[in-house]
PDB file of C-alpha atoms in Angstrom:
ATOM      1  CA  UNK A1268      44.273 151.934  53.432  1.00  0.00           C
ATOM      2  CA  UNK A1269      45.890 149.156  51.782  1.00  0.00           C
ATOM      3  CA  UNK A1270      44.654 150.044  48.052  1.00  0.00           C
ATOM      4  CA  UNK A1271      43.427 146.614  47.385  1.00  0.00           C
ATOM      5  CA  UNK A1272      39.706 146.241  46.828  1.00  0.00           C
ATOM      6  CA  UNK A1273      36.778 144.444  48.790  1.00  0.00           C
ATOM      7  CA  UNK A1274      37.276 141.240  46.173  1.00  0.00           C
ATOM      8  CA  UNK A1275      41.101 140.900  46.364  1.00  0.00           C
ATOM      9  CA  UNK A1276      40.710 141.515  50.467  1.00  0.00           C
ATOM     10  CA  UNK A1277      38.028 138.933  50.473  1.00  0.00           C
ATOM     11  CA  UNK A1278      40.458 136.625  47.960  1.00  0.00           C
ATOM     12  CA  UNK A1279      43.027 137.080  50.571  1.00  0.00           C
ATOM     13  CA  UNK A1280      41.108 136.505  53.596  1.00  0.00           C
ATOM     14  CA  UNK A1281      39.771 133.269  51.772  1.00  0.00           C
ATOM     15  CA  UNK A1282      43.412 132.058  51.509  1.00  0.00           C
ATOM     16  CA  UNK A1283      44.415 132.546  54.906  1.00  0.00           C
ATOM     17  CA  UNK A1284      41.150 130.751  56.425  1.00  0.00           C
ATOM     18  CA  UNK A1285      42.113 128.108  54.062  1.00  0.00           C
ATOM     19  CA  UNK A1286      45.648 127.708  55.432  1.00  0.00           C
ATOM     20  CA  UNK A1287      44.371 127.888  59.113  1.00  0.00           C
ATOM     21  CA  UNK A1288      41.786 125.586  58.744  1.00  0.00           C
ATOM     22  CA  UNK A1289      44.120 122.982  56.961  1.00  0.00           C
ATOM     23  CA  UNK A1290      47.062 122.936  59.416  1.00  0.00           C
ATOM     24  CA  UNK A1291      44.226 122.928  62.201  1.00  0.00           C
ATOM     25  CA  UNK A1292      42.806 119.759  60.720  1.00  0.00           C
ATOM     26  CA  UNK A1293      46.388 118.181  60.213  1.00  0.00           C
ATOM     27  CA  UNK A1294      47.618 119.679  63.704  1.00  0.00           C
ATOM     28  CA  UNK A1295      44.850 120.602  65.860  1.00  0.00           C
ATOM     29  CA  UNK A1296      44.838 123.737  67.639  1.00  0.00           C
ATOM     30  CA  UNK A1297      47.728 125.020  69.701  1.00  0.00           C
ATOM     31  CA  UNK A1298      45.656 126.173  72.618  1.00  0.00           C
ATOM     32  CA  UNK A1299      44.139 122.954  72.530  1.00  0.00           C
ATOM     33  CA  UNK A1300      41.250 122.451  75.147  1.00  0.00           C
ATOM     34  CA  UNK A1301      41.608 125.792  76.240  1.00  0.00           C
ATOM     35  CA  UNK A1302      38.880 126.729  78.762  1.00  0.00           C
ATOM     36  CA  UNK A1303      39.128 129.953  78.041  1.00  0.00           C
ATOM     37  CA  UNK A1304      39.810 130.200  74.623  1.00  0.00           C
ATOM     38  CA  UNK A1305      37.578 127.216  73.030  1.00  0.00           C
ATOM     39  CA  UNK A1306      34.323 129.478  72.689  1.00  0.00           C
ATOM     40  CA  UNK A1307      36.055 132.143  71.029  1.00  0.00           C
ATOM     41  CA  UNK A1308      37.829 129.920  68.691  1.00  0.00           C
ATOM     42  CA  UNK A1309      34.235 128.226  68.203  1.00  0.00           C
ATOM     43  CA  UNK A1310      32.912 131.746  67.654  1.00  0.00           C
ATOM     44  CA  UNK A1311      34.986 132.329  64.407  1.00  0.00           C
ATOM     45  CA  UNK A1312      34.349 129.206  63.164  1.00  0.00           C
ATOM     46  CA  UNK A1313      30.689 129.705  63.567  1.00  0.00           C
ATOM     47  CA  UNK A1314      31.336 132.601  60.612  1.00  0.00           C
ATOM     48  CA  UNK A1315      32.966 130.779  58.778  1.00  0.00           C
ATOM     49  CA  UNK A1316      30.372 127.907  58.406  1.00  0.00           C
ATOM     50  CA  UNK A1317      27.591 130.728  57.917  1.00  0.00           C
ATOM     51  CA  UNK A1318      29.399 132.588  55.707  1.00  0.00           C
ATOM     52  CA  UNK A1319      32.581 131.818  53.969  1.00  0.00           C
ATOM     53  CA  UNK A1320      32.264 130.095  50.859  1.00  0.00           C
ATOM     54  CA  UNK A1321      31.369 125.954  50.972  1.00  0.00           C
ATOM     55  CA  UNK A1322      34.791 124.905  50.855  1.00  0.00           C
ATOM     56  CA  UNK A1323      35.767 126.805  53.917  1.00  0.00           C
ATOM     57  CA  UNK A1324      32.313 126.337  55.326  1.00  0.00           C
ATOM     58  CA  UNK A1325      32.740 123.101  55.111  1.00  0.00           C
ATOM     59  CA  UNK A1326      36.027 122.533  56.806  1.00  0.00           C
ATOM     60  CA  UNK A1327      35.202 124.721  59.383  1.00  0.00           C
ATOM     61  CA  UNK A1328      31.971 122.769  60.309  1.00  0.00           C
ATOM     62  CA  UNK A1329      34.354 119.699  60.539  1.00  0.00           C
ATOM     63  CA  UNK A1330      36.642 121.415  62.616  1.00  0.00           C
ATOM     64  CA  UNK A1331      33.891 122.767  64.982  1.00  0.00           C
ATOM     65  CA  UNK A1332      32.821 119.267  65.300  1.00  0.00           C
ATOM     66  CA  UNK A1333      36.327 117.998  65.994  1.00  0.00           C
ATOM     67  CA  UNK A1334      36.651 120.155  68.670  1.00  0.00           C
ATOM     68  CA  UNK A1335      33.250 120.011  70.789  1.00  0.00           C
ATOM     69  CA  UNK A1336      33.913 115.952  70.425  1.00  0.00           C
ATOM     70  CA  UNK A1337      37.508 116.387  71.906  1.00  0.00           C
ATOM     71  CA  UNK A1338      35.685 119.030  74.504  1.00  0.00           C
ATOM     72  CA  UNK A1339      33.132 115.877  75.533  1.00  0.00           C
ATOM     73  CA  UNK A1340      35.419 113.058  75.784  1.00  0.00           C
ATOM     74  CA  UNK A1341      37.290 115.313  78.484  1.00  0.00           C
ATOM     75  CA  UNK A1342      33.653 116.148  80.397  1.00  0.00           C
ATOM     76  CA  UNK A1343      33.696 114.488  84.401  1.00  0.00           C
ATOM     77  CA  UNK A1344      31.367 114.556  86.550  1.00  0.00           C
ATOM     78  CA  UNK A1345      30.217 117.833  84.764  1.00  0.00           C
ATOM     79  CA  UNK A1346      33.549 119.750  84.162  1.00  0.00           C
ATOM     80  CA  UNK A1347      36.100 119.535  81.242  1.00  0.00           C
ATOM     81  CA  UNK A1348      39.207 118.020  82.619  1.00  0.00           C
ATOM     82  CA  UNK A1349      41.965 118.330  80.973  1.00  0.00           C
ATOM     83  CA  UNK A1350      45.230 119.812  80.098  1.00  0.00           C
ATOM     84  CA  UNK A1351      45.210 122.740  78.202  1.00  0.00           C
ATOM     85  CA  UNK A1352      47.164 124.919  75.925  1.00  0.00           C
ATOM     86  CA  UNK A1353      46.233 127.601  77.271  1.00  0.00           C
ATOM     87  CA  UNK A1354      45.533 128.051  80.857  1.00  0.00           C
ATOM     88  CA  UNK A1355      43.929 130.349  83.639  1.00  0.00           C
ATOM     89  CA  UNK A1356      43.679 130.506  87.360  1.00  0.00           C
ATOM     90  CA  UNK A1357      39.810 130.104  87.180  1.00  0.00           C
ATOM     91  CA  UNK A1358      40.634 126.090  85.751  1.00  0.00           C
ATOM     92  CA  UNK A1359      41.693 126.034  89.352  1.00  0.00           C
ATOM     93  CA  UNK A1360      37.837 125.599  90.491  1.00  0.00           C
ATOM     94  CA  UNK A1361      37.115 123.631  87.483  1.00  0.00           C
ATOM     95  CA  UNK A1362      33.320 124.314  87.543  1.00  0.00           C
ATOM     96  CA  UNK A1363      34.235 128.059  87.484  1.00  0.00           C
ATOM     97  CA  UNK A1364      36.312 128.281  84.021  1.00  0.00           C
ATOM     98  CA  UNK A1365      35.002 129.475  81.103  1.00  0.00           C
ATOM     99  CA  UNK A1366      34.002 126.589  79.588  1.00  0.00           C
ATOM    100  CA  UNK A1367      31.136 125.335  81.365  1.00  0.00           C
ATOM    101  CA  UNK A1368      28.532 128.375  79.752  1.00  0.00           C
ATOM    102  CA  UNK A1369      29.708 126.205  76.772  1.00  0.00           C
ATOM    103  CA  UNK A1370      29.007 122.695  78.410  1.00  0.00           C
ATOM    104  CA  UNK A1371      26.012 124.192  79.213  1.00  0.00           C
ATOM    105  CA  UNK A1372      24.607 125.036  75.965  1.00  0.00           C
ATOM    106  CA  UNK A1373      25.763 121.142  75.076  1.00  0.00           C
ATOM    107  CA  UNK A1374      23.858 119.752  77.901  1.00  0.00           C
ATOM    108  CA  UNK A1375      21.328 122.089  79.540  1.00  0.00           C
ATOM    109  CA  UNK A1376      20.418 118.963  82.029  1.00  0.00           C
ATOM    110  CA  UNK A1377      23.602 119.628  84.090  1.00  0.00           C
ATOM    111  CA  UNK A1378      22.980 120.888  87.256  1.00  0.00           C
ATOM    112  CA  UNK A1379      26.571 123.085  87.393  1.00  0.00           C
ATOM    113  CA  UNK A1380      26.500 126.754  85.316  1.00  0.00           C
ATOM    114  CA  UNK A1381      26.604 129.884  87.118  1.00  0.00           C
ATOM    115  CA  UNK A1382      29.419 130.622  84.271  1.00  0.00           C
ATOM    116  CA  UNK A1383      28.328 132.251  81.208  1.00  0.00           C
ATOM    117  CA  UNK A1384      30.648 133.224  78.180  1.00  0.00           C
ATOM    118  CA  UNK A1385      29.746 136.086  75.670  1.00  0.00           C
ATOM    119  CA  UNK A1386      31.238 134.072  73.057  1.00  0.00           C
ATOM    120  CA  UNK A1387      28.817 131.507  72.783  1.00  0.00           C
ATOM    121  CA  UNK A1388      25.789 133.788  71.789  1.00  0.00           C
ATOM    122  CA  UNK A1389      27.242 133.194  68.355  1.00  0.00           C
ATOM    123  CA  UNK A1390      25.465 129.597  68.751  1.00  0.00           C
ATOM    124  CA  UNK A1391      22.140 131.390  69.078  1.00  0.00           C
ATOM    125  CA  UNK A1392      22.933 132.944  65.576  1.00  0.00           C
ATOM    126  CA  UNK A1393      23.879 130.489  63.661  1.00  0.00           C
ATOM    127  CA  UNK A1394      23.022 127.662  61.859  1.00  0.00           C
ATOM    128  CA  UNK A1395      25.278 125.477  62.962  1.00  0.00           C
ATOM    129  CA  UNK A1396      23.828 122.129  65.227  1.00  0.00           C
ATOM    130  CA  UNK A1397      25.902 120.318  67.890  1.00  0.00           C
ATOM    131  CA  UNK A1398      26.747 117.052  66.632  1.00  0.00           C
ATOM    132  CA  UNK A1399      24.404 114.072  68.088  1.00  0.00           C
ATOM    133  CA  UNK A1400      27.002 112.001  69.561  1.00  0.00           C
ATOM    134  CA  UNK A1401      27.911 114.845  71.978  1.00  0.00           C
ATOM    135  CA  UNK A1402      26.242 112.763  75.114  1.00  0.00           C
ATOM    136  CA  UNK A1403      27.710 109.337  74.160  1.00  0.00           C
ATOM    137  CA  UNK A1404      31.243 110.648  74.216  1.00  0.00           C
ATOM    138  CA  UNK A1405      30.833 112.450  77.695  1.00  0.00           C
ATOM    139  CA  UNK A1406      29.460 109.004  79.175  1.00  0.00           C
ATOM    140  CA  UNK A1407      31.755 106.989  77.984  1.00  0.00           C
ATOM    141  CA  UNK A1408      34.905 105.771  79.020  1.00  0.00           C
ATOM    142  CA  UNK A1409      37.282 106.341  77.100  1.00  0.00           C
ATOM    143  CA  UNK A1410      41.515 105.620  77.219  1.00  0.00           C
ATOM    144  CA  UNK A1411      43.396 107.261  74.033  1.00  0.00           C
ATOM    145  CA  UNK A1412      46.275 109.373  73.438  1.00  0.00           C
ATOM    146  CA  UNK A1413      45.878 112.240  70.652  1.00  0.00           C
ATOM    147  CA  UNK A1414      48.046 115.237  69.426  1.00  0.00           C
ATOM    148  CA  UNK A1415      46.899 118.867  68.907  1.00  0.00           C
ATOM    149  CA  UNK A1416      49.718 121.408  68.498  1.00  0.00           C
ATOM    150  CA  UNK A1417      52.512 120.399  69.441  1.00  0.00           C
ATOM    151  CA  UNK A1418      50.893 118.398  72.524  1.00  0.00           C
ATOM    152  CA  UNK A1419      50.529 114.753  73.055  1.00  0.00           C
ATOM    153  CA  UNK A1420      47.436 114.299  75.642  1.00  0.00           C
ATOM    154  CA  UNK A1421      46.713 111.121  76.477  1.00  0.00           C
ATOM    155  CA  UNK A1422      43.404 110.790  78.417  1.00  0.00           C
ATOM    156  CA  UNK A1423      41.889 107.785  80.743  1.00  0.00           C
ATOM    157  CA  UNK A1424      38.448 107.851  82.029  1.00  0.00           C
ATOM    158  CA  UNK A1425      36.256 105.386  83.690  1.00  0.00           C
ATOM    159  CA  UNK A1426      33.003 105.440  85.544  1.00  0.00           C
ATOM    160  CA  UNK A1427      34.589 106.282  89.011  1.00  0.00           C
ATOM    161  CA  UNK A1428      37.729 108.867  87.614  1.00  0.00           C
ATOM    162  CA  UNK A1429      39.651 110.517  85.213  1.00  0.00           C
ATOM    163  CA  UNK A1430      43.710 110.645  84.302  1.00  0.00           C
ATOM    164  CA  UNK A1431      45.234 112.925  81.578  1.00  0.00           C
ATOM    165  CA  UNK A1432      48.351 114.309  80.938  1.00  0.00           C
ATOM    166  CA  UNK A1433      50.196 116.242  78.255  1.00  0.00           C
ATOM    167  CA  UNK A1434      53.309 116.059  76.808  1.00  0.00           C
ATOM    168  CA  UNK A1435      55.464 118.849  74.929  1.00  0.00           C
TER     169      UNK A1435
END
């Protein structure tokens, strides 16, 4: 319908995924540690990094990585807590949000995951790995302040608890 052919739609597409992916790189996301939202953000980026040319492969891969690493230093006691730029009641019951079909698929040893997501079937389908410092960064303390969007989250966890706040 728009007259342009499959290469300058693909030439287009290419541009905008390269304009995304840079500002999310420079930014982060604005629906940053979404629990609803992060495996279908994850899911398009799991294209992209299987099959979008390297360039965009590439950054996507890095972004994907970026994001599950954010995603683990935010795991407590087997939940994601955090605050979120975009939120639902379910976060409410924090083992019941969205997220934990994907914190299951990171670590399969935690006892909490009635919650599934269709989303993250995409990880069965691709060739994309989880990067190997996943564990680490759940276990270990961490106290750090960070931007995505227009957010600043700062984020305190020990052993026994965990603070973190956002700021607009």
């Amino acid at each position: 319908r728009s007259g342009r052919t499959g290469k300058q739609q693909a030439e287009i597409g290419a541009a905008r995924c390269r304009l995304w992916l840079a500002d999310v790189s420079e930014n982060g996301t604005e629906e940053f540690n979404s629990a609803g939202y992060l495996s279908v953000t994850l899911a398009a980026l799991l294209l992209l990094i299987d099959f979008a040319p390297g360039d965009i492969a590439a950054s996507a891969q890095h972004i994907t990585d970026q994001l599950l690493r954010q995603a683990a230093m935010h795991i407590f006691d087997g939940s994601v807590i955090s605050p979120q730029g975009r939120v639902y009641r379910d976060v409410l019951y924090p083992y019941h949000q969205t997220v934990q079909g994907l914190i299951r698929l990171m670590f399969p040893e935690l006892p909490y995951s009635d919650r599934e997501c269709m989303w993250n079937i995409c990880f069965a389908t691709s060739s994309y790995r989880f990067p190997k410092d996943l564990a680490r960064l759940a276990q270990t303390p961490v106290s750090k302040t960070y931007f995505s969007g227009n957010a600043e989250i700062t984020l305190h966890k020990t052993e026994h608890y965990i603070l973190t706040s956002v700021q607009s």
